[in-house]
């Protein structure tokens, strides 16, 4: 969720990959997040080149094989050592970098200090440089790398192409082009996503990070580069609260990005998502852990507001209520797949624990809190997520509680029994008087080609005009609005089925109309809609049970392949593909990697430690298994894989959504949750 919310407000990104492993599942997950939020300009940083087995070449090729970008362009080359004998011994490490654009060498010493040395622009003098001897393996790579950089870049700039064509035909010609003539074309191609700049180094040793920061400032866009027209300073205020956090000293901190207008201290803003007025007490600009108090934030600024009471992650804030329709795109969390009970240590701890859970849900929208049969339940994105939730509740809010056993969050679908005539009225006693409330609801299961609304936990709730119904807490007057109260009742009824007490999913609910006496408060509609929907669900009968599935990529030695496949099938998994090497294929699109034509791929000798370990880690001895499996059967998979592979197997997993289970598995799940 941290990456998800940050991706929503950034204009450019630096993506890091491990130079030993290359592109991994998480890399592709982050790449898809950036695609989803339209972050076009990116820089790739090949990290950890100081580790044994790190390879600049293999990392570059993995970008092509995983189809991240068709035109990766190396702006720097690594120097493993300035002593050529270290290359012969396959010594791991990185002592310097070649900046191909500025045509200079960065050299680091043992203390971490660096010096910069300009390379000669004369081809004959390159071998005479005092930085390394003439036999150094990097020397034959320098001219081809810069020539390729300029020629590839000229494919996206007629002006640069003209400059290169006017150069004399000598080996030194491309070395004389100054950085000032290259950088504007490089920046333009980066902004248009025509190329993917590649830089490298070791962040742990601070090698290459200074150069990376220089290129971030030179190549990535500013806020004015990503809009058609820059809003005037007096334009209506619009901003997105992309992160909310709690600080023990400062209180609630709301991180915002200003999209138009100017935000001033002590001003009143309107939360268009929650329909609430908020007062801004202080404005901060953060520089890592340093905070600077400011009087205003203008267009493009990312700052912090102190003093907001109702705002949550993903909310839109505007100047006034008239702008309420101009909500920005929300940050939608993935569905929860695991849950656990929260047990306060004493009755006195119940209220503080509930308040801590509500505060946590405000900071992290992927956490869902529920009370079921008098028990507090917290739903998260996985086992690790729940561990983070547990530690944050203790450390940030000082709550006293215990977590119960972690369980997978199952779902129930709608039954297929005929529910006509369907119940539409609710008879109750209010203030000692009998009242009758009528709410016309139509329910049916979603079809295969219909998508559920993630805000309604995979269900679809619409009004009489088939327009999606907003969540109850987004109405301006939540207590007085009839639809807000009906929505609250529907939300409560969908959160647990009358058959299994599991949340209902893939249900289409339509509010056709409602009728209630004038003396009855609108808040009574919440109870009425919940009872009516629950009665209809009960008449429809018990539907199919769904459980969360995960995609797995397991990399093991050839000798353990059969054991891995057998273990997967015994635990309800389905093998999708077997592939050689650590990359493998996940789908038809990835079967055809991007071509290497026109891409500068350095020789293997540039990464000596990768050459030294190649015989031991070659993909000929590794096999990748791509599979899909139920999450509930894979919670202890790391221990099982370690035993099967002798500790040499690795795996990656990602969410694959909910799937309907067989009748046999349905019986097992009902027995597990005590509903059989």
XYZ file of C-alpha atoms in Angstrom:
676
model
C 0.000 0.000 0.000
C 2.924 2.380 0.595
C 4.032 1.939 -3.030
C 0.418 2.103 -4.228
C -0.311 5.423 -2.508
C 3.056 6.984 -3.448
C 2.668 5.904 -7.110
C -0.558 7.923 -7.219
C 1.196 11.275 -6.666
C 4.690 11.010 -8.192
C 5.745 12.294 -11.627
C 8.803 10.059 -12.087
C 10.284 6.976 -10.441
C 13.584 5.204 -9.835
C 13.143 1.421 -9.809
C 15.891 -0.679 -8.201
C 16.701 -4.271 -9.099
C 19.161 -6.689 -7.533
C 21.995 -7.230 -10.023
C 22.370 -10.825 -8.818
C 18.713 -11.814 -9.222
C 17.686 -9.513 -12.085
C 13.983 -8.703 -12.551
C 11.885 -10.404 -9.852
C 8.144 -10.762 -9.282
C 8.068 -7.704 -7.004
C 9.845 -5.648 -9.682
C 7.103 -6.453 -12.150
C 4.467 -5.717 -9.502
C 5.892 -2.229 -8.915
C 6.209 -1.728 -12.690
C 2.497 -2.502 -13.137
C 1.599 -0.091 -10.318
C 3.490 2.699 -12.080
C 1.718 1.821 -15.346
C -1.652 1.911 -13.592
C -1.101 5.446 -12.301
C 0.447 6.751 -15.529
C 3.988 7.355 -14.226
C 5.752 7.443 -17.601
C 9.264 8.625 -16.778
C 11.477 6.106 -15.003
C 15.135 5.368 -14.313
C 16.394 1.839 -13.604
C 19.170 1.455 -11.029
C 21.063 -1.859 -11.108
C 21.933 -2.215 -7.418
C 24.169 -4.529 -5.344
C 26.973 -4.794 -7.898
C 29.345 -5.412 -4.968
C 27.807 -8.856 -4.336
C 29.261 -12.120 -5.703
C 27.451 -13.170 -8.846
C 26.227 -9.657 -9.704
C 26.081 -9.045 -13.448
C 25.387 -5.805 -15.301
C 24.893 -7.765 -18.534
C 22.445 -10.341 -17.132
C 20.415 -7.630 -15.370
C 20.114 -5.668 -18.603
C 19.047 -8.789 -20.518
C 16.438 -9.598 -17.835
C 14.770 -6.220 -18.537
C 14.310 -7.338 -22.136
C 13.262 -10.915 -21.342
C 10.618 -9.693 -18.878
C 9.450 -7.014 -21.338
C 9.823 -4.054 -18.967
C 11.031 -1.724 -21.741
C 12.137 -2.227 -25.362
C 14.856 0.475 -25.239
C 17.005 0.291 -22.083
C 19.943 2.669 -22.445
C 23.093 2.355 -20.299
C 24.250 5.772 -19.076
C 26.995 4.337 -16.865
C 29.210 1.242 -16.784
C 30.599 -0.426 -13.634
C 34.308 -0.817 -12.897
C 34.656 -3.840 -10.623
C 38.272 -2.984 -9.850
C 40.972 -0.696 -11.185
C 43.372 -3.683 -11.004
C 42.916 -5.983 -14.049
C 44.185 -8.977 -12.019
C 40.988 -8.802 -9.922
C 39.000 -9.410 -13.105
C 41.065 -12.530 -13.808
C 40.409 -13.812 -10.269
C 36.677 -13.030 -10.506
C 36.788 -10.760 -7.471
C 33.350 -9.357 -6.567
C 33.085 -5.652 -5.956
C 32.692 -2.240 -7.523
C 35.294 0.521 -7.215
C 34.225 2.966 -9.912
C 31.800 3.994 -12.626
C 32.043 5.364 -16.154
C 29.586 8.219 -16.808
C 29.035 7.838 -20.553
C 27.141 11.124 -20.971
C 29.584 13.401 -19.123
C 32.501 11.213 -20.302
C 34.208 10.900 -16.954
C 35.298 8.313 -14.384
C 34.056 8.204 -10.793
C 36.543 6.452 -8.487
C 35.857 5.431 -4.873
C 38.518 4.637 -2.284
C 38.321 2.367 0.772
C 36.935 5.180 2.976
C 33.975 5.772 0.622
C 35.299 9.093 -0.707
C 35.172 9.561 -4.465
C 37.070 11.535 -7.081
C 35.995 12.433 -10.631
C 38.340 12.262 -13.599
C 37.564 13.526 -17.101
C 38.256 11.025 -19.881
C 40.258 12.175 -22.944
C 38.241 12.910 -26.080
C 41.033 11.530 -28.239
C 40.673 7.823 -29.011
C 44.450 7.199 -29.017
C 44.893 8.740 -25.574
C 42.306 6.527 -23.831
C 44.879 3.783 -23.277
C 47.319 6.311 -21.814
C 45.072 7.383 -18.964
C 46.709 6.932 -15.550
C 43.519 5.589 -13.954
C 44.125 2.012 -15.112
C 46.692 0.089 -17.190
C 46.272 -0.465 -20.962
C 45.281 -4.101 -20.350
C 42.198 -3.174 -18.307
C 38.995 -4.956 -19.562
C 36.932 -1.733 -19.393
C 38.958 0.062 -22.097
C 37.570 -1.835 -25.132
C 34.012 -1.121 -23.881
C 34.234 2.670 -23.583
C 34.024 3.827 -27.211
C 31.376 1.235 -28.324
C 29.222 2.107 -25.300
C 29.249 5.866 -25.968
C 28.820 5.426 -29.716
C 25.824 3.177 -29.157
C 24.333 5.613 -26.635
C 24.472 8.550 -29.058
C 23.285 6.560 -32.077
C 20.308 5.079 -30.223
C 19.374 8.452 -28.747
C 19.551 10.088 -32.194
C 16.713 7.755 -33.310
C 14.402 9.912 -31.159
C 15.892 13.329 -32.050
C 16.395 14.694 -35.569
C 18.489 17.518 -34.145
C 20.944 15.120 -32.498
C 20.966 12.992 -35.642
C 21.981 16.078 -37.637
C 24.764 16.836 -35.139
C 26.182 13.319 -35.442
C 26.019 13.336 -39.252
C 28.098 16.540 -39.334
C 30.895 15.011 -37.242
C 34.160 14.014 -38.982
C 34.615 10.317 -39.748
C 37.219 9.514 -37.113
C 37.221 7.075 -34.140
C 37.269 10.045 -31.746
C 34.311 11.889 -33.315
C 31.585 10.671 -30.903
C 33.848 11.340 -27.899
C 33.920 15.068 -28.643
C 30.153 15.624 -28.323
C 29.729 17.588 -25.051
C 27.184 16.564 -22.386
C 25.376 19.900 -22.814
C 24.352 18.816 -26.337
C 23.284 15.324 -25.238
C 21.296 16.083 -22.081
C 18.294 17.962 -23.622
C 17.615 15.092 -26.037
C 18.120 12.521 -23.279
C 15.663 14.352 -21.023
C 13.047 14.656 -23.769
C 13.268 10.935 -24.612
C 12.968 10.050 -20.904
C 9.893 12.271 -20.418
C 8.206 10.640 -23.421
C 9.148 7.140 -22.189
C 10.978 6.453 -25.469
C 13.985 5.137 -23.523
C 14.719 3.670 -20.093
C 17.945 5.185 -18.656
C 20.082 2.563 -16.876
C 22.425 3.485 -14.021
C 24.255 1.165 -11.663
C 26.172 0.929 -8.402
C 25.929 -0.243 -4.801
C 23.570 1.755 -2.592
C 24.917 0.009 0.525
C 28.400 1.409 -0.178
C 27.046 4.742 -1.539
C 28.638 3.967 -4.905
C 26.656 5.455 -7.764
C 23.992 7.089 -5.598
C 25.434 10.606 -6.068
C 25.467 10.111 -9.844
C 21.929 8.743 -9.699
C 20.707 11.845 -7.848
C 22.315 14.046 -10.511
C 20.429 12.220 -13.253
C 17.167 12.317 -11.292
C 17.380 16.109 -11.278
C 18.428 16.256 -14.925
C 16.029 13.721 -16.493
C 12.881 13.154 -14.438
C 9.918 15.533 -14.858
C 8.862 18.398 -12.648
C 5.116 18.963 -12.020
C 4.920 21.424 -14.945
C 6.164 18.736 -17.368
C 3.199 16.414 -16.825
C 0.264 18.840 -17.252
C -1.098 20.511 -20.370
C -1.291 23.888 -18.628
C 0.019 25.057 -15.257
C -2.911 26.245 -13.065
C -2.848 29.863 -11.918
C -1.920 30.481 -8.245
C -5.477 31.703 -7.576
C -7.116 28.645 -9.214
C -9.547 26.602 -7.062
C -7.669 24.443 -4.582
C -7.514 20.699 -5.270
C -5.226 18.239 -3.493
C -4.998 14.547 -2.677
C -4.288 13.104 0.768
C -2.070 10.247 -0.345
C -0.860 9.176 3.096
C -2.027 9.660 6.674
C 0.245 8.781 9.592
C 0.355 9.229 13.356
C 3.278 10.877 15.123
C 3.515 10.861 18.925
C 4.771 14.471 18.996
C 3.039 16.063 16.003
C -0.237 14.081 16.061
C -2.050 13.283 12.815
C 0.117 14.061 9.770
C -1.662 14.190 6.400
C 0.661 14.035 3.383
C -0.852 15.900 0.410
C -0.009 16.672 -3.213
C -1.331 19.995 -4.542
C -2.859 19.671 -8.034
C -4.184 23.229 -8.358
C -4.423 26.418 -6.323
C -2.517 27.403 -3.190
C -3.018 25.972 0.305
C -2.481 28.431 3.166
C -1.984 27.908 6.878
C -5.045 28.285 9.145
C -7.381 27.959 6.158
C -10.547 25.836 6.043
C -10.760 23.123 3.379
C -13.535 20.741 2.370
C -13.065 16.960 2.232
C -14.968 16.026 -0.928
C -14.676 12.297 -0.166
C -15.948 12.406 3.441
C -18.155 15.509 3.057
C -16.506 17.164 6.060
C -14.951 20.571 6.708
C -11.367 20.535 7.997
C -9.140 23.260 9.449
C -5.450 23.379 8.522
C -3.424 24.269 11.617
C 0.163 23.940 10.280
C 1.911 23.223 6.974
C 5.238 21.381 6.803
C 7.785 20.511 4.158
C 9.706 17.354 5.049
C 13.359 16.786 4.206
C 13.850 13.191 5.418
C 13.474 13.535 9.228
C 13.830 17.346 9.142
C 10.599 19.378 9.083
C 10.313 22.993 7.904
C 7.167 24.956 8.749
C 5.840 27.037 5.829
C 2.990 29.489 5.294
C 1.651 27.983 2.035
C 1.950 25.106 -0.451
C 1.578 25.834 -4.163
C 0.913 23.752 -7.293
C 3.023 20.590 -7.495
C 4.133 20.711 -3.846
C 4.152 17.605 -1.663
C 3.783 18.622 1.957
C 2.233 17.723 5.300
C -0.858 19.178 6.970
C -1.248 19.027 10.746
C -4.630 19.234 12.430
C -6.996 17.340 10.099
C -9.494 15.206 12.023
C -11.512 13.216 9.492
C -9.257 12.809 6.434
C -8.099 9.318 5.447
C -5.629 8.011 2.877
C -6.986 8.619 -0.636
C -9.339 11.525 0.170
C -9.687 14.622 -2.051
C -9.525 18.049 -0.381
C -10.881 21.189 -2.102
C -11.593 24.855 -1.311
C -15.327 24.593 -0.780
C -18.360 22.343 -1.058
C -19.179 23.563 -4.592
C -16.097 21.693 -5.862
C -17.194 18.400 -4.283
C -17.774 16.801 -7.691
C -14.124 17.289 -8.709
C -12.778 14.356 -6.681
C -9.399 13.052 -7.754
C -8.783 9.416 -8.566
C -8.930 7.380 -5.363
C -6.316 4.941 -4.053
C -8.047 1.535 -4.036
C -6.526 -1.151 -1.790
C -6.450 -4.826 -2.801
C -8.970 -7.147 -1.088
C -8.045 -8.600 2.296
C -7.094 -12.288 2.186
C -6.222 -13.073 5.824
C -7.779 -12.239 9.161
C -7.212 -12.686 12.867
C -9.098 -11.974 16.066
C -7.933 -9.215 18.419
C -8.250 -10.069 22.121
C -7.844 -7.150 24.597
C -5.946 -8.225 27.728
C -8.711 -6.891 29.998
C -12.097 -5.234 29.749
C -10.447 -1.860 30.419
C -8.277 -2.363 27.336
C -11.242 -2.851 24.981
C -11.878 0.841 24.272
C -8.174 1.748 23.718
C -7.753 -1.263 21.402
C -10.822 -0.281 19.349
C -9.584 3.320 19.071
C -6.113 2.105 18.034
C -7.640 -0.147 15.348
C -9.758 2.722 13.996
C -6.676 4.979 13.899
C -4.680 2.290 12.092
C -7.444 1.817 9.498
C -7.335 5.576 8.885
C -3.623 5.402 8.012
C -3.812 2.151 6.023
C -6.964 1.637 3.910
C -5.968 -1.975 3.184
C -6.703 -2.860 6.843
C -10.368 -3.694 7.475
C -11.861 -3.829 10.992
C -15.014 -5.810 11.788
C -17.012 -6.891 14.831
C -18.490 -10.367 14.353
C -20.436 -12.194 17.067
C -18.934 -9.857 19.657
C -15.400 -10.558 18.459
C -12.987 -7.947 17.048
C -11.554 -9.059 13.705
C -8.815 -7.390 11.646
C -8.418 -8.283 7.956
C -5.158 -7.740 6.048
C -3.293 -8.528 2.840
C -1.307 -11.454 4.231
C 0.583 -12.883 7.184
C 3.385 -10.296 6.999
C 0.829 -7.467 6.803
C -0.866 -8.703 9.988
C 2.523 -8.863 11.739
C 3.091 -5.212 10.793
C -0.408 -4.338 12.062
C 0.359 -6.074 15.366
C 3.675 -4.263 15.863
C 2.195 -0.860 14.928
C -0.675 -1.268 17.402
C 1.828 -1.972 20.175
C 4.557 0.531 19.254
C 2.562 3.521 17.957
C -0.583 3.345 20.090
C 0.566 1.289 23.075
C -2.438 -1.041 22.855
C -2.587 -4.088 25.186
C -3.961 -7.120 23.334
C -3.208 -10.554 21.929
C -3.715 -11.764 18.374
C -5.611 -15.000 17.796
C -4.779 -17.640 15.206
C -4.387 -16.245 11.698
C -7.000 -17.505 9.263
C -7.558 -17.089 5.564
C -10.501 -14.810 4.684
C -13.026 -16.890 2.773
C -16.040 -15.488 0.914
C -19.555 -16.764 0.202
C -21.512 -16.147 -2.996
C -25.272 -15.736 -3.382
C -27.454 -18.839 -3.547
C -29.603 -19.588 -6.582
C -32.970 -20.295 -4.873
C -36.022 -18.364 -6.076
C -36.703 -15.460 -3.690
C -40.053 -14.281 -5.105
C -42.069 -12.929 -3.430
C -39.108 -11.212 -1.833
C -39.405 -9.429 1.549
C -39.510 -5.636 1.156
C -40.842 -4.383 4.479
C -39.552 -4.187 8.021
C -41.951 -4.018 10.953
C -40.511 -2.699 14.201
C -41.278 -0.792 17.370
C -39.795 2.731 17.561
C -40.469 4.830 20.677
C -43.191 2.330 21.623
C -45.055 2.760 18.317
C -45.260 0.169 15.521
C -43.758 1.397 12.248
C -43.415 -0.134 8.803
C -40.477 0.711 6.516
C -40.444 -0.475 2.898
C -37.223 -0.781 0.905
C -37.313 -2.321 -2.559
C -34.060 -4.250 -3.086
C -33.204 -6.516 -6.016
C -30.340 -8.969 -5.603
C -28.645 -11.401 -7.960
C -25.195 -12.959 -8.414
C -22.728 -11.084 -10.636
C -22.176 -12.682 -14.030
C -18.757 -13.892 -15.193
C -18.083 -10.744 -17.259
C -19.191 -8.318 -14.507
C -16.594 -6.849 -12.164
C -17.324 -6.156 -8.522
C -16.595 -2.819 -6.866
C -13.503 -3.096 -4.669
C -14.946 -0.436 -2.335
C -17.872 -2.812 -1.653
C -15.539 -5.819 -1.227
C -16.176 -7.307 -4.657
C -19.942 -6.619 -4.688
C -21.845 -4.129 -6.841
C -24.405 -1.810 -5.189
C -26.373 0.560 -7.463
C -29.310 2.964 -7.185
C -32.513 2.881 -9.238
C -30.698 4.487 -12.194
C -27.978 1.782 -12.113
C -25.391 4.270 -10.862
C -22.890 2.912 -8.291
C -23.882 3.792 -4.743
C -21.108 5.621 -2.804
C -19.944 4.253 0.525
C -22.075 5.437 3.493
C -19.340 7.555 5.102
C -18.879 9.642 1.931
C -22.279 11.395 2.208
C -22.361 14.978 3.461
C -25.022 14.292 6.107
C -24.544 10.645 6.991
C -27.281 10.515 9.635
C -29.936 12.442 7.691
C -29.377 11.044 4.186
C -31.749 8.101 3.476
C -29.390 6.548 0.894
C -26.423 6.834 3.255
C -28.334 4.879 5.912
C -29.609 2.308 3.418
C -26.025 1.885 2.181
C -24.824 1.383 5.759
C -27.382 -1.364 6.279
C -26.433 -3.043 2.986
C -22.740 -2.853 3.891
C -23.397 -4.500 7.264
C -25.566 -7.237 5.745
C -22.975 -8.029 3.078
C -20.181 -8.224 5.657
C -21.479 -11.552 7.023
C -23.721 -14.156 5.492
C -26.674 -15.555 7.498
C -25.523 -19.067 6.523
C -21.795 -19.082 7.313
C -21.053 -15.607 8.751
C -18.500 -15.217 5.922
C -18.480 -11.938 3.956
C -20.668 -12.069 0.857
C -18.956 -11.430 -2.474
C -19.959 -11.048 -6.134
C -23.502 -9.948 -5.244
C -25.366 -7.311 -7.271
C -27.715 -5.194 -5.104
C -30.062 -2.605 -6.625
C -31.957 -0.054 -4.497
C -35.162 0.469 -6.488
C -36.872 2.708 -3.931
C -37.817 3.237 -0.290
C -40.720 4.493 1.780
C -40.919 5.345 5.481
C -43.253 7.399 7.739
C -42.312 11.082 8.235
C -41.987 10.667 12.013
C -39.323 7.972 11.610
C -35.699 9.228 11.564
C -33.679 8.318 8.429
C -31.205 6.418 10.601
C -33.825 3.679 11.014
C -33.358 2.843 7.329
C -29.975 1.286 8.157
C -31.554 -1.408 10.317
C -34.398 -1.913 7.857
C -32.164 -2.401 4.809
C -29.889 -4.781 6.748
C -32.821 -6.961 7.872
C -34.482 -6.975 4.428
C -31.255 -7.840 2.587
C -30.393 -10.518 5.143
C -33.868 -12.084 4.732
C -33.495 -12.102 0.945
C -30.037 -13.666 1.234
C -31.419 -16.317 3.577
C -34.196 -17.179 1.083
C -31.686 -17.406 -1.770
C -29.922 -20.179 0.110
C -26.261 -20.833 0.715
C -24.098 -19.996 -2.275
C -20.661 -21.171 -3.392
C -17.669 -20.652 -1.107
C -14.636 -18.807 -2.484
C -11.088 -18.771 -1.161
C -8.052 -16.628 -2.034
C -5.488 -18.083 -4.423
C -1.864 -17.089 -5.016
C 0.474 -17.301 -7.973
C 3.765 -19.002 -7.190
C 7.133 -18.989 -8.919
C 9.423 -21.587 -7.365
C 13.086 -21.899 -8.421
C 14.853 -25.120 -7.433
C 17.598 -27.411 -8.598
C 16.750 -30.001 -11.224
C 16.979 -32.824 -8.663
C 14.203 -31.337 -6.474
C 11.786 -30.518 -9.316
C 9.702 -33.691 -9.001
C 9.310 -33.290 -5.229
C 8.145 -29.662 -5.631
C 5.513 -30.562 -8.233
C 4.276 -33.497 -6.085
C 3.999 -31.263 -3.005
C 2.069 -28.617 -4.944
C -0.491 -31.056 -6.323
C -0.951 -32.694 -2.904
C -1.823 -29.280 -1.446
C -4.392 -28.286 -4.064
C -1.998 -26.429 -6.359
C -2.045 -26.439 -10.140
C 1.206 -26.306 -12.113
C 0.920 -23.815 -14.980
C 4.386 -23.999 -16.511
C 7.854 -25.484 -16.120
C 10.752 -23.375 -17.382
C 14.534 -23.559 -17.439
C 16.456 -20.845 -15.641
C 15.339 -18.328 -13.080
C 13.305 -16.163 -15.427
C 10.727 -18.579 -16.805
C 7.536 -17.566 -18.536
C 4.303 -16.507 -16.910
C 2.130 -15.977 -19.926
C 1.908 -15.780 -23.662
C 2.943 -12.132 -23.742
C 6.172 -12.808 -21.831
C 7.141 -15.727 -24.083
C 8.637 -13.314 -26.645
C 11.272 -11.053 -25.051
C 12.154 -7.678 -26.511
C 14.874 -7.856 -29.162
C 18.484 -6.972 -28.385
C 18.903 -5.256 -31.762
C 20.218 -1.718 -31.317
C 20.678 -2.180 -27.544
C 24.163 -1.898 -26.048
C 24.699 -5.069 -24.006
C 28.175 -5.059 -22.411
C 30.352 -8.186 -22.532
C 30.369 -10.748 -19.711
C 33.909 -9.726 -18.736
C 32.515 -6.464 -17.323
C 31.140 -8.447 -14.317
C 34.014 -10.743 -13.268
C 32.355 -12.343 -10.218
C 29.361 -13.382 -12.346
C 31.786 -15.165 -14.709
C 33.441 -16.920 -11.775
C 30.145 -18.270 -10.395
C 28.480 -18.925 -13.743
C 29.237 -22.647 -13.696
C 27.521 -23.047 -10.317
C 24.437 -20.895 -10.885
C 23.780 -21.542 -14.540
C 20.117 -21.832 -15.475
C 20.887 -25.322 -16.896
C 20.845 -26.592 -13.294
C 17.870 -24.497 -12.171
C 14.207 -25.009 -12.970
C 11.310 -22.613 -12.405
C 7.825 -23.849 -11.584
C 4.911 -21.477 -12.162
C 1.785 -22.541 -10.291
C -1.432 -21.350 -8.717
C -2.501 -22.613 -5.297
C -4.941 -21.863 -2.449
C -3.397 -19.501 0.101
C -4.744 -21.525 3.039
C -2.623 -24.534 2.024
C 0.571 -22.510 1.485
C 0.967 -20.620 4.769
C 3.899 -22.805 5.833
C 5.354 -23.201 2.349
C 8.732 -21.690 3.191
C 9.380 -24.516 5.688
C 8.160 -27.190 3.273
C 10.264 -25.877 0.387
C 13.354 -25.695 2.597
C 12.938 -29.376 3.511
C 12.235 -30.471 -0.079
C 15.106 -28.561 -1.702
C 17.735 -28.892 1.019
C 17.553 -25.160 1.681
C 18.397 -24.169 -1.922
C 14.877 -23.409 -3.215
C 13.433 -19.898 -3.437
C 9.888 -18.800 -4.191
C 7.858 -15.685 -4.930
C 4.125 -15.307 -4.485
C 1.506 -12.781 -5.597
C -2.251 -12.415 -5.165
C -4.374 -14.256 -7.760
C -7.835 -13.242 -6.474
C -10.699 -15.396 -5.174
C -11.812 -18.672 -6.770
C -14.863 -20.847 -6.243
C -14.042 -24.143 -4.489
C -15.348 -27.667 -5.063
C -18.039 -29.220 -2.875
C -15.440 -31.378 -1.093
C -13.269 -28.355 -0.317
C -16.386 -26.382 0.673
C -17.181 -29.013 3.320
C -13.585 -28.797 4.625
C -13.799 -24.988 4.894
C -17.160 -25.087 6.700
C -15.741 -27.617 9.148
C -12.663 -25.400 9.645
C -14.752 -22.330 10.528
C -17.152 -24.366 12.680
C -20.186 -24.127 10.384
C -20.387 -27.719 9.123
